[in-house]
Short mmCIF file of C-alpha atoms in Angstrom, two decimals:
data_model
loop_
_atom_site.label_atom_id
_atom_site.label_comp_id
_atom_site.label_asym_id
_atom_site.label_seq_id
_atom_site.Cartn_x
_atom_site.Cartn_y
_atom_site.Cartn_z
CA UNK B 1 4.21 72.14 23.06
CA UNK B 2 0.72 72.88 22.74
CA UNK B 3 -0.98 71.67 19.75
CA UNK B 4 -4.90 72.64 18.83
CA UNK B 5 -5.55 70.15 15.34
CA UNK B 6 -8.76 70.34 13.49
CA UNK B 7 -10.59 68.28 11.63
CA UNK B 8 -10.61 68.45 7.74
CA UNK B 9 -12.44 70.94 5.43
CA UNK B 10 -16.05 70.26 4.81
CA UNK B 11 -18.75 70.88 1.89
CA UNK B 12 -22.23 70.91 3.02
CA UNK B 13 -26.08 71.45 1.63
CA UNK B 14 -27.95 74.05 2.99
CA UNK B 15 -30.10 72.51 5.51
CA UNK B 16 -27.39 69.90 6.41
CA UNK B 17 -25.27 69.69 9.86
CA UNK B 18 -21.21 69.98 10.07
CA UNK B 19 -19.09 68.69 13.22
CA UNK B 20 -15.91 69.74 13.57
CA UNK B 21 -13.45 68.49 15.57
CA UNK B 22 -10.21 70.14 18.10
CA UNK B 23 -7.59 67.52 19.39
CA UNK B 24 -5.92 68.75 22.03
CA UNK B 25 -2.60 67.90 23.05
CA UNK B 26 1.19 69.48 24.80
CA UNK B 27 -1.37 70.73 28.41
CA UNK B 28 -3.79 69.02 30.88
CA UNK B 29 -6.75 69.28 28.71
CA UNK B 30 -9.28 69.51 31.50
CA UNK B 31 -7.23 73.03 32.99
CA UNK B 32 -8.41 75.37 29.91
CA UNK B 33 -11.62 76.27 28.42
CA UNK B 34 -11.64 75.68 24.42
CA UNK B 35 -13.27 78.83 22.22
CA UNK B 36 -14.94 78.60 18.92
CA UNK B 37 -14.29 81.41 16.40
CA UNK B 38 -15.31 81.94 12.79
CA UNK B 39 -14.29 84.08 9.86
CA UNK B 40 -16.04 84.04 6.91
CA UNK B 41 -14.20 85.18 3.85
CA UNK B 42 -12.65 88.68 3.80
CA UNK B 43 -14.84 89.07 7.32
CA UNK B 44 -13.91 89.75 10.71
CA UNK B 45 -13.69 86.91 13.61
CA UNK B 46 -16.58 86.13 15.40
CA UNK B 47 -17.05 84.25 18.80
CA UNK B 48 -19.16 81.63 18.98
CA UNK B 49 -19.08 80.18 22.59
CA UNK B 50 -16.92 78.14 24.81
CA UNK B 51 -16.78 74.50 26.25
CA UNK B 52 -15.39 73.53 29.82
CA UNK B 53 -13.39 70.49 29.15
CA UNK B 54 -13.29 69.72 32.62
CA UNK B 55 -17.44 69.28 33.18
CA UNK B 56 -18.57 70.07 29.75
CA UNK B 57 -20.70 73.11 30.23
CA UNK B 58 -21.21 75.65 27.83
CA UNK B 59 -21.94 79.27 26.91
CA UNK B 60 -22.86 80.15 23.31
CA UNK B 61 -23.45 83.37 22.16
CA UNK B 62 -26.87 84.47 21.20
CA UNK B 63 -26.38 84.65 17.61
CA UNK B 64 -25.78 80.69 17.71
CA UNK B 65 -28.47 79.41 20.30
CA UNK B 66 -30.79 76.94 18.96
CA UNK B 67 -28.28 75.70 16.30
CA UNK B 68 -24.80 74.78 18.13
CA UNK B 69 -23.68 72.65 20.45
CA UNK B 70 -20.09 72.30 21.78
CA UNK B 71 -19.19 68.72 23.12
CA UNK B 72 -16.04 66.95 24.68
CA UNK B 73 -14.29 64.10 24.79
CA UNK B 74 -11.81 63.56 27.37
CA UNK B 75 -10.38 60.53 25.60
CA UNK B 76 -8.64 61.44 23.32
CA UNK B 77 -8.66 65.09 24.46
CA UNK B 78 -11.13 66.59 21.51
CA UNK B 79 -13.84 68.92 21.61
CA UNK B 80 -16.23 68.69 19.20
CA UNK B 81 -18.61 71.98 17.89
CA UNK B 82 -21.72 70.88 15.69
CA UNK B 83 -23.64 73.88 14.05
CA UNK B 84 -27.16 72.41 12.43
CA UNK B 85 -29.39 74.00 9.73
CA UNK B 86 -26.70 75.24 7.87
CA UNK B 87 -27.05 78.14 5.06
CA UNK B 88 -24.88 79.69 2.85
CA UNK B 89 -23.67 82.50 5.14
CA UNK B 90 -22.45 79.92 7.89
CA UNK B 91 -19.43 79.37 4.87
CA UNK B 92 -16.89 80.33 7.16
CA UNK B 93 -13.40 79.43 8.30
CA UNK B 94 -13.97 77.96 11.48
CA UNK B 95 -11.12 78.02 14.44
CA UNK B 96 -10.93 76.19 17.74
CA UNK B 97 -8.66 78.11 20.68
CA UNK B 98 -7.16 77.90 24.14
CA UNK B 99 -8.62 80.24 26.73
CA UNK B 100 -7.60 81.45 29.55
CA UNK B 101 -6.39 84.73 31.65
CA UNK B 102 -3.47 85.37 29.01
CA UNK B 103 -6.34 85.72 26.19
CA UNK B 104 -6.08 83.03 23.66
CA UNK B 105 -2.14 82.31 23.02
CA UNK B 106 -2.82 78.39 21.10
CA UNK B 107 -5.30 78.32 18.12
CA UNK B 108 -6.01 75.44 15.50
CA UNK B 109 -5.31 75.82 12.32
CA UNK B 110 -8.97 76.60 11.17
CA UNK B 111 -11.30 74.39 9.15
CA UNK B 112 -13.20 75.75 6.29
CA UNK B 113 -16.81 74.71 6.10
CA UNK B 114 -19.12 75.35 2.99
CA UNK B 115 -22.21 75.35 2.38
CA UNK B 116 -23.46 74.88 -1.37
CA UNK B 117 -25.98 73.70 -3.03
CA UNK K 1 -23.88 92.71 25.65
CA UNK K 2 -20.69 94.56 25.38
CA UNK K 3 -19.68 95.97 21.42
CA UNK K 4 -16.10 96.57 20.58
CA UNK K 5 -15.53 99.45 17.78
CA UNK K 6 -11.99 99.69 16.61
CA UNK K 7 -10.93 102.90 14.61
CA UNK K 8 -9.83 103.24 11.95
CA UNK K 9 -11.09 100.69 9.74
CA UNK K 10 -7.65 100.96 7.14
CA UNK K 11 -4.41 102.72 8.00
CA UNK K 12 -2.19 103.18 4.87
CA UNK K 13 1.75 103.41 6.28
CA UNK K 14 4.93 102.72 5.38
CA UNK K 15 7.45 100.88 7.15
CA UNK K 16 9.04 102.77 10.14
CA UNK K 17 6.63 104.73 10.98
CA UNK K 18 4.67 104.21 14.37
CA UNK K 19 0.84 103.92 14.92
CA UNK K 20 -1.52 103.63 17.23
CA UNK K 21 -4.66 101.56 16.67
CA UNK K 22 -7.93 102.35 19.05
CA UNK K 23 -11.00 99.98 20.31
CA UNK K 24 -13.48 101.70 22.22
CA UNK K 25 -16.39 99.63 24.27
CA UNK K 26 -19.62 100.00 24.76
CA UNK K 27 -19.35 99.96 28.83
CA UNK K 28 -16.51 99.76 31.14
CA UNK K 29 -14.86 96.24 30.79
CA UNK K 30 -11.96 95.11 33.12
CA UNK K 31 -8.42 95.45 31.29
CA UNK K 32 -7.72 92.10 33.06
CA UNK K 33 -9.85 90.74 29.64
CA UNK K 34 -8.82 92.79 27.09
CA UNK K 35 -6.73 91.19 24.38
CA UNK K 36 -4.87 92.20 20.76
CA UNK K 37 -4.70 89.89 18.00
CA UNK K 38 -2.71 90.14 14.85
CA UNK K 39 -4.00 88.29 11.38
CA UNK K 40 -1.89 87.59 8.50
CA UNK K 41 -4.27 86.68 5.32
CA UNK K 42 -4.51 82.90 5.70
CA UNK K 43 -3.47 82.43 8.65
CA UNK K 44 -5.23 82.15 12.49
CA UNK K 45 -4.83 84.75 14.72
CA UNK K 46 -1.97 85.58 16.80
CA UNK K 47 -2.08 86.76 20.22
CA UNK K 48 -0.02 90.20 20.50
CA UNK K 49 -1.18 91.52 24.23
CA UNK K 50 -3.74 90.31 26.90
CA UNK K 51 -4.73 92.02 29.95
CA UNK K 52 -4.85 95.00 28.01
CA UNK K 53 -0.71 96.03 28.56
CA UNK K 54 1.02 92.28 28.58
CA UNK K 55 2.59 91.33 26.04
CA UNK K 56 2.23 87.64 24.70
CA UNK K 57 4.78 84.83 24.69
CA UNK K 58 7.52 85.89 21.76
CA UNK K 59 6.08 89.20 20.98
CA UNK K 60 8.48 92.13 20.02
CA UNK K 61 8.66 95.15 22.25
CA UNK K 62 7.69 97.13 19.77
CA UNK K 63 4.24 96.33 20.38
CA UNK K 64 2.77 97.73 23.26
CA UNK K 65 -0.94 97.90 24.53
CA UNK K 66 -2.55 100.67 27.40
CA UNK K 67 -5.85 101.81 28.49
CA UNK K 68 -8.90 100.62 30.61
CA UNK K 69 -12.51 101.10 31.41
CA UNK K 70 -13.61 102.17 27.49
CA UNK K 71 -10.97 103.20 25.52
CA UNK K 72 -7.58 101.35 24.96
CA UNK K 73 -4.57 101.36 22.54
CA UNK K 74 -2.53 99.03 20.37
CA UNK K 75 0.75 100.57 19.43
CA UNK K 76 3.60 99.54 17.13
CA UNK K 77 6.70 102.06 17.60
CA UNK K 78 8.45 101.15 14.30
CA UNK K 79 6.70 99.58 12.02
CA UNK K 80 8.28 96.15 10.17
CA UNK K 81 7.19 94.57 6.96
CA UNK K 82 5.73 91.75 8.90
CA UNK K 83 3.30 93.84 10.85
CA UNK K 84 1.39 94.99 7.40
CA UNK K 85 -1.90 92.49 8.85
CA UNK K 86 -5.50 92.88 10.48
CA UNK K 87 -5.70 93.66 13.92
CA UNK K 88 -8.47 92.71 16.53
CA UNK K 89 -9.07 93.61 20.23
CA UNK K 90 -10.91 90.97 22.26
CA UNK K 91 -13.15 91.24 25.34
CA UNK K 92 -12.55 88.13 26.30
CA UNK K 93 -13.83 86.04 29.50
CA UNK K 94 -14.90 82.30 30.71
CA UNK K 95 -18.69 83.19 29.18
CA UNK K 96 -17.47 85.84 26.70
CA UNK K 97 -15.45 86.62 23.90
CA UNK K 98 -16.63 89.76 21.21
CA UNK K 99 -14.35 90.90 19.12
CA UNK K 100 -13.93 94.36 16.83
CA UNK K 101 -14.23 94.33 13.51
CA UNK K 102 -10.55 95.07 13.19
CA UNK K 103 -8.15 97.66 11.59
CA UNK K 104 -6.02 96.81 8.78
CA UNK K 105 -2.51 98.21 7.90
CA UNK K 106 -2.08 98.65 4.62
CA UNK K 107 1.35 99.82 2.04
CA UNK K 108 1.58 103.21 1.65
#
């Protein structure tokens, strides 16, 4: 079945840089575009662009310009989102997903990122 | 770039009774890529309906989504205990994908 697993839970200084990874497996990981969505705590979700597996282009959304950047790996099937000059409202749960026409039906199971000093 | 407002913010029910939840956009979008989540606290998000009126892989026919251009619906005919959660609507697309700040069923 399909499987979206993320990389662990992070603690960060303001300033600092977080990657977070999404192993794909269970589909031909080249077929479907991956998502990035955050929550931070007791907040709503919040897109934050999307990564073609297949040629590794990307489309972030404004907010996130400048300070994200959405990679791939098609060995072992992982895309990778790095946001940079982190502060203390990027704390956030922070969820990979499966796109596609049907919406996004596979998710990972979130990693929380936060950023302390 | 397109905003999604979903009303109302907090709906206080009790199970049984049958709702409909609303998310109104900015400008027309296509209800090919319009989408319904449902959140349980701690959890991801599960996909309830895409294209606006399909419903997802597993999803009870009690839930059923309509509309198109601006305005579209989420409904629940009966409600269950299970369904007490947050609930977003997606525009979503291959360079897109804003969400509404979501409507949450509450106890009664």
């Amino acid at each position: 079945q399909v499987q979206l697993v993320q990389s662990g839970a992070e603690v960060k200084k303001p300033g600092a840089s977080v990657k977070v990874s999404c192993k794909a497996s269970g589909y031909t990981f080249t077929r479907y575009y991956i998502h990035w969505v955050r929550q931070a705590p007791g907040q709503g979700l919040e897109w934050m662009g999307i990564i073609n597996p297949r040629n590794g282009s990307t489309t972030y959304a404004q907010k996130f310009q400048g300070r994200v950047t959405m990679t791939r790996d098609a060995s072992p099937n992982t895309v990778y989102m790095e946001l940079s000059s982190l502060r203390s409202e990027d704390t956030a749960f922070y969820y990979c997903a499966r796109g596609g026409y049907g919406g996004y039906a596979n998710w990972g199971q979130g990693t929380l990122v936060t950023v302390s000093s | 770039e397109i905003v999604l407002t979903q009303s109302p913010g907090t709906l206080s029910l009790s199970p049984g009774e049958r709702v409909a939840l609303s998310c109104r956009a900015s400008r027309s979008i296509s209800s090919s890529y319009l989408a319904w989540y449902q959140q349980i606290p701690g959890q991801a998000p599960r996909l309830l309906i895409y294209g606006a009126s399909f419903r997802a892989t597993g999803i009870p026919d009690r839930f059923s989504g309509s509309g198109s251009g601006t305005d579209f619906t989420l409904r629940i005919s009966r409600l269950e205990p299970e369904d007490f959660a947050v609930y977003y609507c997606q525009h979503y697309g291959s360079s897109t994908g804003t969400f509404g700040q979501g409507t949450k069923l509450e106890f009664k």
